[in-house]
Coordinates of C-alpha atoms in Angstrom, one line a residue:
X1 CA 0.0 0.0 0.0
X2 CA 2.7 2.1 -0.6
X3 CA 1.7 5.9 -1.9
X4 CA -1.7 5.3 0.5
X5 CA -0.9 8.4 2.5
X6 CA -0.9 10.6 -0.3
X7 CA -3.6 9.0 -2.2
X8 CA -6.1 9.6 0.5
X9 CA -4.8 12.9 1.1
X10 CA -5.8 13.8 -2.9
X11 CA -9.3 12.5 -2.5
X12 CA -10.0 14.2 0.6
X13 CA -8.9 17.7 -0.6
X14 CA -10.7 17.1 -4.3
X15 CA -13.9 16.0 -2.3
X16 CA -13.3 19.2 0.1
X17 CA -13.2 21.3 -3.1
X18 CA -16.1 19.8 -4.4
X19 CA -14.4 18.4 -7.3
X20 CA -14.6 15.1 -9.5
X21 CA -12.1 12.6 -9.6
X22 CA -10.6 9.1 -11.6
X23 CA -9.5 6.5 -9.8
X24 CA -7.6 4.1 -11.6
X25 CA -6.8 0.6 -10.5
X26 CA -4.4 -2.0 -11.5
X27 CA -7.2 -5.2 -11.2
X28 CA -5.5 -7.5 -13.7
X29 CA -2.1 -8.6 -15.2
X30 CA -1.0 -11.1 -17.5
X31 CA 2.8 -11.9 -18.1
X32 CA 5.3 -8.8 -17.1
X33 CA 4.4 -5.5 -15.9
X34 CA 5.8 -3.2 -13.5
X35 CA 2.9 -2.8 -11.3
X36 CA 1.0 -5.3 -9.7
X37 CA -3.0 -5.4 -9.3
X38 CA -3.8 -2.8 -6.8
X39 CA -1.7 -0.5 -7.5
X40 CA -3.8 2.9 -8.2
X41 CA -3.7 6.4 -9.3
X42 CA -5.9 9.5 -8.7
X43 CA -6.8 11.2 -12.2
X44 CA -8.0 15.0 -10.9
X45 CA -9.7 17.1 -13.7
X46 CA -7.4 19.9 -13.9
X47 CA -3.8 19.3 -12.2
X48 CA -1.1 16.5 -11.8
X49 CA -1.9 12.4 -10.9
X50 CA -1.2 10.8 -8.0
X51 CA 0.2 7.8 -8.1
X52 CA 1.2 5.3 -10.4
X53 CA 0.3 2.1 -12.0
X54 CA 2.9 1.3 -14.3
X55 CA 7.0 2.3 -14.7
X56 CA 6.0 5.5 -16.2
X57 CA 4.6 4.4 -19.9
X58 CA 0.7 4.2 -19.1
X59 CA 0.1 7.3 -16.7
X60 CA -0.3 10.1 -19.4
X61 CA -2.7 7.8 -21.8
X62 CA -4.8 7.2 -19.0
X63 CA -5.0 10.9 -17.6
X64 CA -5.8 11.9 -21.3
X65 CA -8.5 8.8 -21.9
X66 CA -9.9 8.9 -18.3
X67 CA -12.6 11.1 -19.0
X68 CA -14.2 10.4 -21.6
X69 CA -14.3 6.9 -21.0
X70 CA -15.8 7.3 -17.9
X71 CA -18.1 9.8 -19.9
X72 CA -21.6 7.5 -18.9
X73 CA -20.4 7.2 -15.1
X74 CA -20.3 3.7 -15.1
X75 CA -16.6 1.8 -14.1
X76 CA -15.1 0.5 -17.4
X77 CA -11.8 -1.2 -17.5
X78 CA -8.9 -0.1 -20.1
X79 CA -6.5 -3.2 -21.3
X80 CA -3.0 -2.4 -22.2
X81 CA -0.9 -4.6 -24.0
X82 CA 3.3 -3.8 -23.6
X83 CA 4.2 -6.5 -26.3
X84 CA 3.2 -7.5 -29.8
X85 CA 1.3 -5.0 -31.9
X86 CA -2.4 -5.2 -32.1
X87 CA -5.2 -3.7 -34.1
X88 CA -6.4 -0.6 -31.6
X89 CA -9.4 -0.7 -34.6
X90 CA -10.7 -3.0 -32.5
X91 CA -12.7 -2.9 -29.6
X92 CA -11.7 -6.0 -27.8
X93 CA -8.1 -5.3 -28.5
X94 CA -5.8 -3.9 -26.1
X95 CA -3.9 -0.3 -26.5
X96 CA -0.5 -1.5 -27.4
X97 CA 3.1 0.6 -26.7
X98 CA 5.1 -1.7 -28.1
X99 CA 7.5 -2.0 -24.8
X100 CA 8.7 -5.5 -25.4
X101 CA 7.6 -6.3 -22.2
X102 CA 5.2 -9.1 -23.2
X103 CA 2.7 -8.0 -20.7
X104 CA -1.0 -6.9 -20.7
X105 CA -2.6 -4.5 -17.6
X106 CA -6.0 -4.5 -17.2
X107 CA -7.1 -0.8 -15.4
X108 CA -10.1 -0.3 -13.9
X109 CA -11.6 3.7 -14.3
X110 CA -14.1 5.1 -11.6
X111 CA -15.6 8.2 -11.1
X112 CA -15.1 9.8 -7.8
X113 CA -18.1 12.2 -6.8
X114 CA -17.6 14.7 -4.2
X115 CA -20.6 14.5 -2.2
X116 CA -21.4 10.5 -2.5
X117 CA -19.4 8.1 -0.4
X118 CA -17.2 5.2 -2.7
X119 CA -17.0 1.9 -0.9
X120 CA -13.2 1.1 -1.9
X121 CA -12.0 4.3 -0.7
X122 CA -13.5 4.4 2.6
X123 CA -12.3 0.7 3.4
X124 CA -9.0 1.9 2.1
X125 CA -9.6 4.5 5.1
X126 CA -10.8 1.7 7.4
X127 CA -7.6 -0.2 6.9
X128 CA -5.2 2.8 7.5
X129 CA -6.8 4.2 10.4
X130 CA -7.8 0.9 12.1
X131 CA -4.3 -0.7 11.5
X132 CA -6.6 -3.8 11.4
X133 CA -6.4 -6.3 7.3
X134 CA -9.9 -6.3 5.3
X135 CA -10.5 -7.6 2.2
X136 CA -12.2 -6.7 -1.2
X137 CA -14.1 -8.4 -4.3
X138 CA -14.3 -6.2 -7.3
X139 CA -16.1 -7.5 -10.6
X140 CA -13.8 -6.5 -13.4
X141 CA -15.7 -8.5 -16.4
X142 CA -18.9 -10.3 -16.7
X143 CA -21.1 -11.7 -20.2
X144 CA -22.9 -9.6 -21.4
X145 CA -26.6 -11.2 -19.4
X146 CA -24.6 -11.9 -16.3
X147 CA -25.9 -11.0 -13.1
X148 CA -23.5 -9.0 -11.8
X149 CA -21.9 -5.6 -13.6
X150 CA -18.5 -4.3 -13.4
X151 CA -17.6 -2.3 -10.8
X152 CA -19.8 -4.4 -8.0
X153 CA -18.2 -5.0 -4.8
X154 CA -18.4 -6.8 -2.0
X155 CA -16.0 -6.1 1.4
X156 CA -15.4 -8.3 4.0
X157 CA -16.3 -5.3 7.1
X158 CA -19.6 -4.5 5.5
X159 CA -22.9 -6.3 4.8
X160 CA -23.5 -5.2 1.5
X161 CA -24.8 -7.6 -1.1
X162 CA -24.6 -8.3 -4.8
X163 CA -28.4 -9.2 -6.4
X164 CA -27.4 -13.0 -7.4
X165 CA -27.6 -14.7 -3.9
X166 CA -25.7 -17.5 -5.4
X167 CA -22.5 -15.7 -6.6
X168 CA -23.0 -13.5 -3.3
X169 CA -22.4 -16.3 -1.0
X170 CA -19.5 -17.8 -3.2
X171 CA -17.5 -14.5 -3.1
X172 CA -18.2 -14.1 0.4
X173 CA -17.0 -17.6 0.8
X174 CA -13.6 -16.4 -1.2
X175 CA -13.7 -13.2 0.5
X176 CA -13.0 -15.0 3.9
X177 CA -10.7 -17.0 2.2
X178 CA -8.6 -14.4 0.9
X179 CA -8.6 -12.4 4.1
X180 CA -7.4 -15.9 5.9
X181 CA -4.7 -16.6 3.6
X182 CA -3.5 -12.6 3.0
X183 CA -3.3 -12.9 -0.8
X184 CA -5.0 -11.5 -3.7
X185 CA -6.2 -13.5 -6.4
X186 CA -8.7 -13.7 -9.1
X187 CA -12.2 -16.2 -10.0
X188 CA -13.9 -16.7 -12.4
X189 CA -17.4 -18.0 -11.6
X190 CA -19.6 -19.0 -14.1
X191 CA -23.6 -20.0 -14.2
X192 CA -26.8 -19.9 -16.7
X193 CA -26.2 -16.5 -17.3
X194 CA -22.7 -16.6 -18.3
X195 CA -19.4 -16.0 -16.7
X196 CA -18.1 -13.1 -14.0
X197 CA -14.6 -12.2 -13.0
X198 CA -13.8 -11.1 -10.1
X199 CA -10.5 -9.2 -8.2
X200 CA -10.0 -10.6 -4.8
X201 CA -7.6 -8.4 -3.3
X202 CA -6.2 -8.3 -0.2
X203 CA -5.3 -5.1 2.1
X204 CA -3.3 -5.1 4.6
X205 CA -2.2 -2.4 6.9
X206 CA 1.0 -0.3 6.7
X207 CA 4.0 -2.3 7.9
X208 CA 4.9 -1.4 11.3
X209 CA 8.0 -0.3 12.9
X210 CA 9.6 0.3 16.2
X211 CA 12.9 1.9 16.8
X212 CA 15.0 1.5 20.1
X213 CA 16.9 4.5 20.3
X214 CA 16.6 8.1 19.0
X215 CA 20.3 9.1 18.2
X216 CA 20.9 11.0 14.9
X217 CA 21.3 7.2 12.5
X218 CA 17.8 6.9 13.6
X219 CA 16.6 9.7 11.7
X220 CA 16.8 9.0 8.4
X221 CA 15.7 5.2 9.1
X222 CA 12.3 7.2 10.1
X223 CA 12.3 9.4 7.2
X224 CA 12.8 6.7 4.8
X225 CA 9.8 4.4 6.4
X226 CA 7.8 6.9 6.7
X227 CA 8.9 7.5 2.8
X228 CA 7.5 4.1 2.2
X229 CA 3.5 4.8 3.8
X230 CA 4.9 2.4 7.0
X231 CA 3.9 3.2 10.7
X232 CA 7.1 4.1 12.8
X233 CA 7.5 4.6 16.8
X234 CA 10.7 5.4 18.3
X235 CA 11.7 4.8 21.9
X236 CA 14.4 6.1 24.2
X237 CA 15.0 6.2 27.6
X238 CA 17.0 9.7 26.9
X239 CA 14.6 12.0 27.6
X240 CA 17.0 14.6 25.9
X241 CA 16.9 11.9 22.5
X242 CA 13.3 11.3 22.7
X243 CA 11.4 14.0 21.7
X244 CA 8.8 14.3 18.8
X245 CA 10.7 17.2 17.1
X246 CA 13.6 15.7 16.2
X247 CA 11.1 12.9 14.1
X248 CA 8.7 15.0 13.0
X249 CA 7.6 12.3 10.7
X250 CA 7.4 9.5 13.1
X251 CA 3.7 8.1 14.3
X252 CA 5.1 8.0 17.8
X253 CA 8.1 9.2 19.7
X254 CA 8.2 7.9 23.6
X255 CA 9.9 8.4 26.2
X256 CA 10.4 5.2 28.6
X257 CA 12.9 5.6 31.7
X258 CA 14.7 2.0 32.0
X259 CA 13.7 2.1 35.7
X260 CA 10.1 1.8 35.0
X261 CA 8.1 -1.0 33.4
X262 CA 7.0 -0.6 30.3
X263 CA 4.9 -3.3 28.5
X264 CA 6.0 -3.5 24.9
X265 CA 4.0 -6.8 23.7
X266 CA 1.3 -4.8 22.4
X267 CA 3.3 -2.4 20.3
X268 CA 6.1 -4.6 18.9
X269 CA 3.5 -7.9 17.8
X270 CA 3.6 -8.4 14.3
X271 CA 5.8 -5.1 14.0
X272 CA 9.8 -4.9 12.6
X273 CA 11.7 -4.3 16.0
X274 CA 15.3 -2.0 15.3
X275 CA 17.3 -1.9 18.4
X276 CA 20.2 0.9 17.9
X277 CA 20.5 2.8 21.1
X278 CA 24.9 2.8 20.7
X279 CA 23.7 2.1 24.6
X280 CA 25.1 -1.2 25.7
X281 CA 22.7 -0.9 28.8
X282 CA 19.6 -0.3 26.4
X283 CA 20.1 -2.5 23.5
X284 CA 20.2 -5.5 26.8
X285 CA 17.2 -3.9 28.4
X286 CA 15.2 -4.0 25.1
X287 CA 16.4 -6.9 23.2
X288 CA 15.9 -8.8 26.3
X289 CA 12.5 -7.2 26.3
X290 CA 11.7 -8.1 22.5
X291 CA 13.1 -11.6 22.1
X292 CA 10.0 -12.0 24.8
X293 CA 7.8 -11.4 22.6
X294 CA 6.5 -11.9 18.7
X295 CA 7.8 -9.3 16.4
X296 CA 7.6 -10.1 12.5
X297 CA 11.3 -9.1 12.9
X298 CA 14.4 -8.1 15.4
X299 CA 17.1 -6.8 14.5
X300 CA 20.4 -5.8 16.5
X301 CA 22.6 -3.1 15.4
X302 CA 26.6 -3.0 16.2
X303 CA 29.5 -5.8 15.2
X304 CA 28.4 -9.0 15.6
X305 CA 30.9 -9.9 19.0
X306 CA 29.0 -7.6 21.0
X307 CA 25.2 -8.7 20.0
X308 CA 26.7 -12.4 21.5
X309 CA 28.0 -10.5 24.2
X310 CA 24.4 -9.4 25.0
X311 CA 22.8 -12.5 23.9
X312 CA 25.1 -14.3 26.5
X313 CA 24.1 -12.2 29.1
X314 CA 20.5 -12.0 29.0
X315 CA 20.0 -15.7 27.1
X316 CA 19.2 -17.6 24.0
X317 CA 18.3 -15.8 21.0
X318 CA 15.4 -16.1 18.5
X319 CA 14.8 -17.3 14.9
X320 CA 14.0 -13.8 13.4
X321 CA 16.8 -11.9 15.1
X322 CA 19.2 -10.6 12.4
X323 CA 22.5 -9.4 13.8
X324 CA 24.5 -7.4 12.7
X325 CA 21.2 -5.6 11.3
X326 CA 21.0 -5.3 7.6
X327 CA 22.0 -6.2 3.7
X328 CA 25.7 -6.1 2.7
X329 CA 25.2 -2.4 0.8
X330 CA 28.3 -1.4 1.9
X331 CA 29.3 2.7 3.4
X332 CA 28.7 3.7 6.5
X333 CA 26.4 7.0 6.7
X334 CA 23.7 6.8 8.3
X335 CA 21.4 7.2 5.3
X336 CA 23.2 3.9 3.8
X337 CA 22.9 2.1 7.3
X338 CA 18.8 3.3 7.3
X339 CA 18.6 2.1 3.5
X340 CA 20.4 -1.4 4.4
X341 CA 17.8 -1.5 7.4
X342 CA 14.6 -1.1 5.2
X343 CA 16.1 -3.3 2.5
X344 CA 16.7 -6.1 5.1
X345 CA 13.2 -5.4 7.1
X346 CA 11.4 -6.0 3.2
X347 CA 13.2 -8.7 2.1
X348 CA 12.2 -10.6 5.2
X349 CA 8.4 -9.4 4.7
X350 CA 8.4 -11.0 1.7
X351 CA 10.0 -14.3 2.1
X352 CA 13.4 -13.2 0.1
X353 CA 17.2 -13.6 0.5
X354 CA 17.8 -10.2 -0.4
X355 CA 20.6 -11.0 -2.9
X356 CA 20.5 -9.4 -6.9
X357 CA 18.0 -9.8 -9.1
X358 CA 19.8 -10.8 -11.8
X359 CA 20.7 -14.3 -9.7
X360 CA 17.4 -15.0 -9.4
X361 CA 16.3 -17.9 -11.7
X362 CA 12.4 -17.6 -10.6
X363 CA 10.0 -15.0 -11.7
X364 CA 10.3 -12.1 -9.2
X365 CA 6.7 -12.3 -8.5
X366 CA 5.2 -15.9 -7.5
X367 CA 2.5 -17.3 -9.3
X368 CA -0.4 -17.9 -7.3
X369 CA -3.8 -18.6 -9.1
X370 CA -5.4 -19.7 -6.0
X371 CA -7.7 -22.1 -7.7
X372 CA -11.4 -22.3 -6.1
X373 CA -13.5 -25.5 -6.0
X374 CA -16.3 -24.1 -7.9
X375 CA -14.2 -22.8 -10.5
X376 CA -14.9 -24.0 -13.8
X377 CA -11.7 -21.6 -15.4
X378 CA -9.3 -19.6 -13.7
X379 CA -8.0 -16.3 -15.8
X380 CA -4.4 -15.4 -16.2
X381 CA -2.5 -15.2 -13.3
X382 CA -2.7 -12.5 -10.7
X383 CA 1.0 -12.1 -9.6
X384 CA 2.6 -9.7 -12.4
X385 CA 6.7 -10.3 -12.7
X386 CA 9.0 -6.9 -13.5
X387 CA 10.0 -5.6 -16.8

């Protein structure tokens, strides 16, 4: 959900103004593309986008096109082909740009009215604010006497209903599904009245992280997180350290006196935990604090003697503490140390080594067509590789 901040921010002030918007979404890829489905981009009337849904190469077609065909109100989604040439004559065809990519996007349009509430947007709220997952099912193509139109939605907070009560309680069957196993996918359900596809899309909330220690290396690790949409605390038992003007940025900037119990479970569950007080006193009070407990990820800053030197002194370690903290980038400002940090924290998130792309013999993006039971076809995959 990265961008989410300033997406938001760009409907709230058009809706303030009273001003129509476009949102475009990424709903479907097939082969290579640079963004993946969900990726989205506000299209204002008069002014620049925010956002983006590709490298760069579909953004200024689609603020151009957005308009007028969305002219009727009603969602339509645009197909873009970044390989061979097709005919744009035809309808059915895709707009091609001749990349050499070998990939097709599929973008979904919407109009965003001012004074009428949009379902997506407000659960994209719900998810920020809450810090709590949801999911989504978006029809992106249906027959043409299908019971469902494109555009329809179902979420997995509200009680809102589609007007097939058999494809209803299949997608909320999926939607539960895909909120259980924190992937997006797509279905294609079919019936007497011909076929519907539908996005499945998981959201989850902004990564969270916690800092031990407020020193000056910790500053740019905030800006840079907080560069990436990702919720940061930092905590020092400095008093002179922690305090909310030197990270203006940060979610949260505390204070906690070592003397004084302090019950970090709730905050550091799930979260990335950096400890990197350049106090040999704090990093043992906090690590000893945090290998207690279930972060997502720990990691220890400083050589890698002394981390054993604490480990020795206050007991075993754990599986997901990485010490010394971060990928091999080489220099040593803090800004390289911060980027090293967030490139370490990532690759754990998603399951990776961290090492060059180039080494990789798998497609950067895995495959997952998440087939259904009732399925009688499943579309082109969801996970899009790179260019």
């Amino acid at each position: 959900m990265s961008g989410l901040n300033d997406l938001l921010h760009a409907i709230e002030s058009a809706a303030q103004a009273g001003e129509e918007t476009i949102l475009a979404t990424v709903v479907k890829v097939e082969g290579s593309a640079y963004r993946r489905p969900g990726a989205r981009m506000l299209i204002p009337l008069h002014g620049r986008t925010v956002g983006t849904v590709s490298g760069g190469c579909l953004e200024q077609d689609l603020a151009k096109k957005a308009w007028w065909l969305t002219d009727a109100g009603e969602p339509v989604v645009r197909r873009y082909s970044t390989g061979a040439t097709e005919d744009e004559d035809d309808e059915h065809s895709a707009l091609t740009f001749g990349l050499g990519c070998n990939g097709t996007v599929f973008v979904m349009l919407e109009r965003l009215r001012a004074k009428q509430p949009h379902a997506a947007i407000e659960l994209l709220h719900r998810v920020r604010d809450t810090q709590q997952p949801a999911a989504m099912a978006t029809v992106i193509a249906t027959s043409r006497n299908a019971s469902a139109r494109v555009g329809d939605r179902l979420l997995s907070d509200t009680a809102s209903d589609l007007r097939n009560p058999t494809l209803n309680h299949a997608i909320r069957q999926d939607l539960r599904k895909t909120l259980a196993g924190k992937k997006s996918s797509l279905r294609l359900y079919t019936d007497a009245r011909g076929e519907v596809e539908v996005f499945f899309e998981y959201l989850a909330p902004p990564p969270r992280l916690v800092i031990f220690g407020a020193g000056h290396d910790a500053q740019p690790l905030v800006r840079m997180a907080k560069g990436l949409n990702w919720h940061v605390s930092v905590i020092d038992s400095r008093s002179h350290f922690a305090r909310p003007e030197r990270f203006p940025q940060a979610d949260a900037v505390i204070f906690a006196s070592l003397d004084n119990p302090f019950d970090l479970q709730p905050l550091i569950e799930g979260a990335a935990v950096a400890v990197m007080t350049h106090s040999y006193r704090q990093d043992r009070h906090w690590l000893s604090q945090v290998l207690q407990g279930a972060p997502a990820y720990i990691g220890q800053l400083g050589p890698r003697e002394r981390t054993e030197r604490l480990l020795a002194e206050i007991g075993p370690g754990s599986p997901v503490l990485h010490y010394p903290m971060g990928l091999d980038l080489g220099g040593d400002a803090p800004e390289t140390v911060a980027l090293a940090i967030l490139a370490e924290i990532t690759a754990v998130q998603n399951q990776r080594q961290g090492g060059m792309l180039k080494r990789r013999n798998k497609p950067i993006h895995p495959v997952d067509l998440a087939i259904s039971e009732r399925l009688e076809a499943v579309p082109a995959q969801i996970a899009c590789t790179a260019q």
